[in-house]
PDB file of C-alpha atoms in Angstrom:
ATOM      1  CA  MET A   1       0.071   0.297   0.244  1.00 36.00           C
ATOM      2  CA  GLN A   2       1.346   3.679  -0.258  1.00 40.00           C
ATOM      3  CA  GLU A   3       3.286   5.340   2.456  1.00 44.00           C
ATOM      4  CA  SER A   4       2.445   8.391   4.097  1.00 56.00           C
ATOM      5  CA  ASN A   5       4.007  11.110   5.894  1.00 63.00           C
ATOM      6  CA  PHE A   6       0.727  11.994   7.704  1.00 89.00           C
ATOM      7  CA  ASP A   7       2.136  15.992   7.602  1.00 90.00           C
ATOM      8  CA  LEU A   8       2.007  15.543  11.580  1.00 95.00           C
ATOM      9  CA  SER A   9       3.108  18.559  13.485  1.00 95.00           C
ATOM     10  CA  ALA A  10       6.061  18.309  15.390  1.00 95.00           C
ATOM     11  CA  ASN A  11       3.587  17.583  19.004  1.00 96.00           C
ATOM     12  CA  ILE A  12       1.691  15.049  17.413  1.00 96.00           C
ATOM     13  CA  GLU A  13       4.739  13.317  16.293  1.00 96.00           C
ATOM     14  CA  GLU A  14       6.221  13.506  19.462  1.00 96.00           C
ATOM     15  CA  TYR A  15       3.190  12.312  21.298  1.00 96.00           C
ATOM     16  CA  LEU A  16       2.986   9.442  19.054  1.00 97.00           C
ATOM     17  CA  VAL A  17       6.699   8.785  19.721  1.00 96.00           C
ATOM     18  CA  ASN A  18       5.980   8.840  22.939  1.00 96.00           C
ATOM     19  CA  CYS A  19       3.336   6.229  22.832  1.00 95.00           C
ATOM     20  CA  GLY A  20       5.680   4.028  20.723  1.00 96.00           C
ATOM     21  CA  TRP A  21       4.531   4.782  17.535  1.00 96.00           C
ATOM     22  CA  TYR A  22       8.182   5.613  14.967  1.00 95.00           C
ATOM     23  CA  THR A  23       8.249   6.926  11.000  1.00 92.00           C
ATOM     24  CA  GLY A  24       7.627   4.217   8.527  1.00 93.00           C
ATOM     25  CA  ARG A  25       5.555   1.512  11.054  1.00 95.00           C
ATOM     26  CA  LYS A  26       4.253  -0.494   8.825  1.00 96.00           C
ATOM     27  CA  ILE A  27       2.209  -3.786  10.717  1.00 96.00           C
ATOM     28  CA  ASP A  28       0.708  -6.791   8.646  1.00 97.00           C
ATOM     29  CA  SER A  29      -2.545  -5.636   7.998  1.00 97.00           C
ATOM     30  CA  GLU A  30      -4.351  -9.201   6.751  1.00 98.00           C
ATOM     31  CA  HIS A  31      -6.075  -9.763   9.815  1.00 98.00           C
ATOM     32  CA  ILE A  32      -7.875  -6.827   9.727  1.00 98.00           C
ATOM     33  CA  ILE A  33      -9.093  -6.168   6.433  1.00 98.00           C
ATOM     34  CA  GLU A  34     -10.512 -10.101   6.556  1.00 98.00           C
ATOM     35  CA  ALA A  35     -11.858  -8.709   9.918  1.00 97.00           C
ATOM     36  CA  TRP A  36     -13.552  -6.128   7.472  1.00 98.00           C
ATOM     37  CA  LYS A  37     -14.279  -8.258   4.781  1.00 98.00           C
ATOM     38  CA  ALA A  38     -16.189 -10.698   7.016  1.00 97.00           C
ATOM     39  CA  ASP A  39     -18.579  -7.886   7.903  1.00 96.00           C
ATOM     40  CA  LYS A  40     -18.541  -6.987   4.690  1.00 96.00           C
ATOM     41  CA  TYR A  41     -17.086  -3.659   4.341  1.00 97.00           C
ATOM     42  CA  LYS A  42     -16.432  -1.890   1.526  1.00 97.00           C
ATOM     43  CA  ILE A  43     -11.935  -1.844   2.026  1.00 97.00           C
ATOM     44  CA  PHE A  44     -10.440   1.599   1.347  1.00 97.00           C
ATOM     45  CA  ASN A  45      -6.600   2.375   0.763  1.00 97.00           C
ATOM     46  CA  SER A  46      -6.634   5.394   3.477  1.00 96.00           C
ATOM     47  CA  ALA A  47      -8.191   2.507   5.993  1.00 98.00           C
ATOM     48  CA  ILE A  48      -5.191  -0.033   4.964  1.00 98.00           C
ATOM     49  CA  VAL A  49      -2.480   2.944   5.493  1.00 97.00           C
ATOM     50  CA  PHE A  50      -3.823   4.390   8.761  1.00 98.00           C
ATOM     51  CA  VAL A  51      -4.089   0.683  10.466  1.00 98.00           C
ATOM     52  CA  GLN A  52      -0.808  -0.390   8.737  1.00 98.00           C
ATOM     53  CA  SER A  53       0.680   2.743  11.035  1.00 97.00           C
ATOM     54  CA  PHE A  54      -1.444   3.082  14.157  1.00 98.00           C
ATOM     55  CA  ASN A  55      -3.178  -0.325  14.695  1.00 98.00           C
ATOM     56  CA  GLY A  56      -2.267  -1.769  18.346  1.00 97.00           C
ATOM     57  CA  LEU A  57      -1.166   1.159  19.761  1.00 97.00           C
ATOM     58  CA  ASN A  58      -3.218   2.082  22.922  1.00 96.00           C
ATOM     59  CA  ILE A  59      -2.539   5.780  23.566  1.00 95.00           C
ATOM     60  CA  ALA A  60      -2.905   7.849  26.971  1.00 91.00           C
ATOM     61  CA  HIS A  61      -4.513  11.145  26.695  1.00 90.00           C
ATOM     62  CA  GLU A  62      -6.979  13.486  28.839  1.00 82.00           C
ATOM     63  CA  ALA A  63     -10.244  12.726  29.316  1.00 79.00           C
ATOM     64  CA  TYR A  64     -12.934  14.477  27.049  1.00 77.00           C
ATOM     65  CA  ARG A  65     -14.004  16.638  30.169  1.00 76.00           C
ATOM     66  CA  GLY A  66     -11.836  17.099  32.888  1.00 73.00           C
ATOM     67  CA  LYS A  67      -7.703  16.575  33.390  1.00 78.00           C
ATOM     68  CA  GLU A  68      -8.219  13.210  34.163  1.00 83.00           C
ATOM     69  CA  LYS A  69      -6.508  10.507  31.702  1.00 88.00           C
ATOM     70  CA  ASP A  70      -8.292   8.456  29.520  1.00 89.00           C
ATOM     71  CA  PHE A  71      -6.863   6.177  26.481  1.00 93.00           C
ATOM     72  CA  SER A  72      -7.932   5.823  23.259  1.00 96.00           C
ATOM     73  CA  TYR A  73      -7.071   1.844  21.283  1.00 97.00           C
ATOM     74  CA  PHE A  74      -6.162   1.789  18.087  1.00 98.00           C
ATOM     75  CA  ASN A  75      -6.856  -1.716  17.632  1.00 97.00           C
ATOM     76  CA  SER A  76      -9.469  -2.374  14.649  1.00 97.00           C
ATOM     77  CA  ILE A  77     -10.188  -5.649  15.236  1.00 97.00           C
ATOM     78  CA  LYS A  78     -11.851  -5.014  18.869  1.00 97.00           C
ATOM     79  CA  ALA A  79     -13.301  -2.248  16.969  1.00 97.00           C
ATOM     80  CA  THR A  80     -14.740  -4.197  14.330  1.00 96.00           C
ATOM     81  CA  GLU A  81     -16.233  -6.848  16.267  1.00 95.00           C
ATOM     82  CA  GLY A  82     -17.737  -4.187  19.012  1.00 91.00           C
ATOM     83  CA  ILE A  83     -20.395  -2.390  16.547  1.00 93.00           C
ATOM     84  CA  ASP A  84     -23.174  -4.208  14.238  1.00 93.00           C
ATOM     85  CA  PRO A  85     -21.766  -2.995  10.679  1.00 95.00           C
ATOM     86  CA  ALA A  86     -25.270  -2.701   9.691  1.00 93.00           C
ATOM     87  CA  TRP A  87     -25.682   0.308  12.172  1.00 91.00           C
ATOM     88  CA  ILE A  88     -22.557   1.864  10.330  1.00 94.00           C
ATOM     89  CA  PHE A  89     -24.067   1.424   6.699  1.00 93.00           C
ATOM     90  CA  GLU A  90     -27.494   2.092   7.734  1.00 92.00           C
ATOM     91  CA  GLU A  91     -26.873   5.020  10.039  1.00 94.00           C
ATOM     92  CA  TYR A  92     -23.440   6.490  10.804  1.00 96.00           C
ATOM     93  CA  SER A  93     -21.882   5.805   6.938  1.00 97.00           C
ATOM     94  CA  LEU A  94     -25.317   8.062   5.580  1.00 96.00           C
ATOM     95  CA  LYS A  95     -24.207  10.977   8.295  1.00 96.00           C
ATOM     96  CA  ALA A  96     -21.016  11.368   7.383  1.00 96.00           C
ATOM     97  CA  GLY A  97     -21.903  10.704   3.337  1.00 96.00           C
ATOM     98  CA  SER A  98     -18.915   8.158   2.927  1.00 97.00           C
ATOM     99  CA  ASP A  99     -18.486   4.864   3.284  1.00 98.00           C
ATOM    100  CA  LEU A 100     -16.103   4.181   6.882  1.00 98.00           C
ATOM    101  CA  LEU A 101     -14.468   1.587   8.716  1.00 98.00           C
ATOM    102  CA  PRO A 102     -13.483   1.175  12.407  1.00 98.00           C
ATOM    103  CA  ILE A 103     -10.541   2.004  13.284  1.00 98.00           C
ATOM    104  CA  GLY A 104     -10.511   1.878  17.289  1.00 98.00           C
ATOM    105  CA  LEU A 105     -12.305   3.019  20.509  1.00 98.00           C
ATOM    106  CA  GLY A 106     -11.430   5.610  22.702  1.00 94.00           C
ATOM    107  CA  TYR A 107     -12.824   7.374  26.024  1.00 88.00           C
ATOM    108  CA  SER A 108     -13.617   3.879  27.938  1.00 86.00           C
ATOM    109  CA  GLU A 109     -14.410   1.982  25.156  1.00 90.00           C
ATOM    110  CA  HIS A 110     -17.654   3.758  24.176  1.00 91.00           C
ATOM    111  CA  LEU A 111     -16.272   5.743  21.105  1.00 95.00           C
ATOM    112  CA  THR A 112     -16.008   3.936  18.504  1.00 97.00           C
ATOM    113  CA  TYR A 113     -13.709   5.656  15.933  1.00 98.00           C
ATOM    114  CA  PHE A 114     -13.595   5.335  12.216  1.00 98.00           C
ATOM    115  CA  ILE A 115     -11.982   6.570   9.295  1.00 98.00           C
ATOM    116  CA  ASP A 116     -13.110   7.408   5.597  1.00 98.00           C
ATOM    117  CA  PRO A 117     -11.554   7.196   2.288  1.00 98.00           C
ATOM    118  CA  SER A 118     -10.689  10.968   2.264  1.00 96.00           C
ATOM    119  CA  PHE A 119      -8.378  10.305   5.588  1.00 96.00           C
ATOM    120  CA  LYS A 120     -11.102  12.030   7.316  1.00 98.00           C
ATOM    121  CA  PHE A 121     -12.118  10.428  11.277  1.00 98.00           C
ATOM    122  CA  TYR A 122     -15.408  10.101  13.214  1.00 98.00           C
ATOM    123  CA  GLY A 123     -16.553   8.839  16.222  1.00 97.00           C
ATOM    124  CA  GLY A 124     -19.685   7.090  16.927  1.00 96.00           C
ATOM    125  CA  TYR A 125     -21.630   6.027  20.470  1.00 94.00           C
ATOM    126  CA  ASP A 126     -25.453   4.505  19.409  1.00 91.00           C
ATOM    127  CA  ASP A 127     -26.870   7.582  18.014  1.00 91.00           C
ATOM    128  CA  TYR A 128     -24.014  10.344  18.917  1.00 94.00           C
ATOM    129  CA  PHE A 129     -21.857  10.716  15.331  1.00 97.00           C
ATOM    130  CA  CYS A 130     -19.465  12.776  15.237  1.00 98.00           C
ATOM    131  CA  LYS A 131     -15.957  14.254  12.903  1.00 98.00           C
ATOM    132  CA  ILE A 132     -13.047  13.893  14.582  1.00 98.00           C
ATOM    133  CA  GLY A 133     -10.665  15.518  12.379  1.00 97.00           C
ATOM    134  CA  ASP A 134     -10.042  16.270   8.475  1.00 96.00           C
ATOM    135  CA  SER A 135      -6.619  14.740   8.194  1.00 96.00           C
ATOM    136  CA  VAL A 136      -4.374  12.573  10.622  1.00 97.00           C
ATOM    137  CA  ASN A 137      -3.041  15.362  12.128  1.00 97.00           C
ATOM    138  CA  SER A 138      -6.228  17.166  13.135  1.00 97.00           C
ATOM    139  CA  PHE A 139      -8.071  13.893  14.501  1.00 97.00           C
ATOM    140  CA  PHE A 140      -4.834  13.261  16.747  1.00 97.00           C
ATOM    141  CA  ASN A 141      -4.834  16.443  17.957  1.00 96.00           C
ATOM    142  CA  ASN A 142      -8.414  17.042  18.953  1.00 96.00           C
ATOM    143  CA  ILE A 143      -8.611  13.858  20.807  1.00 94.00           C
ATOM    144  CA  PHE A 144      -5.184  14.646  22.671  1.00 93.00           C
ATOM    145  CA  TYR A 145      -5.423  18.411  22.758  1.00 93.00           C
ATOM    146  CA  GLU A 146      -8.257  20.833  21.189  1.00 91.00           C
ATOM    147  CA  LYS A 147     -11.583  17.971  21.947  1.00 91.00           C
ATOM    148  CA  ASN A 148     -13.540  19.991  19.095  1.00 91.00           C
ATOM    149  CA  PHE A 149     -15.918  16.528  18.097  1.00 94.00           C
ATOM    150  CA  ILE A 150     -18.140  17.843  15.590  1.00 96.00           C
ATOM    151  CA  SER A 151     -21.893  16.566  15.976  1.00 95.00           C
ATOM    152  CA  ILE A 152     -23.554  15.496  13.257  1.00 95.00           C
ATOM    153  CA  VAL A 153     -27.194  14.273  13.389  1.00 86.00           C
ATOM    154  CA  SER A 154     -29.077  12.894   9.958  1.00 72.00           C
ATOM    155  CA  ASN A 155     -29.481  14.882   7.030  1.00 57.00           C
TER     156      ASN A 155
END
């Protein structure tokens, strides 16, 4: 798959490096792709590139509200197994206006993280659905620092 430098800012790259990530990280993603295929997801390159670089990282950060510690778990298989694909196809993808793939969990594992084909990132928990970032950098910046999650309601 295509390599990407993700255009990370210095502070985001440093944060990720401190959590075990490194430039050029590329894990085997076949088992993840198979899990997505088993649930009839449409597979796209941006998701493969993202999981090859970030899957398996457990990242500590501040909670959405307050200064307590929380975690984001980039475990695509656990995220895939933890959500009904019909919910994504019939709810979240329609709200996003795009195909989505589950890539991880955050905020006490209540929020499932998703990626679309253009490297936009979303989060969903039951009826709540939000946009988290327009790029890898803005996604991590919003999780680690800004917490600017934009709620998306039905069209």
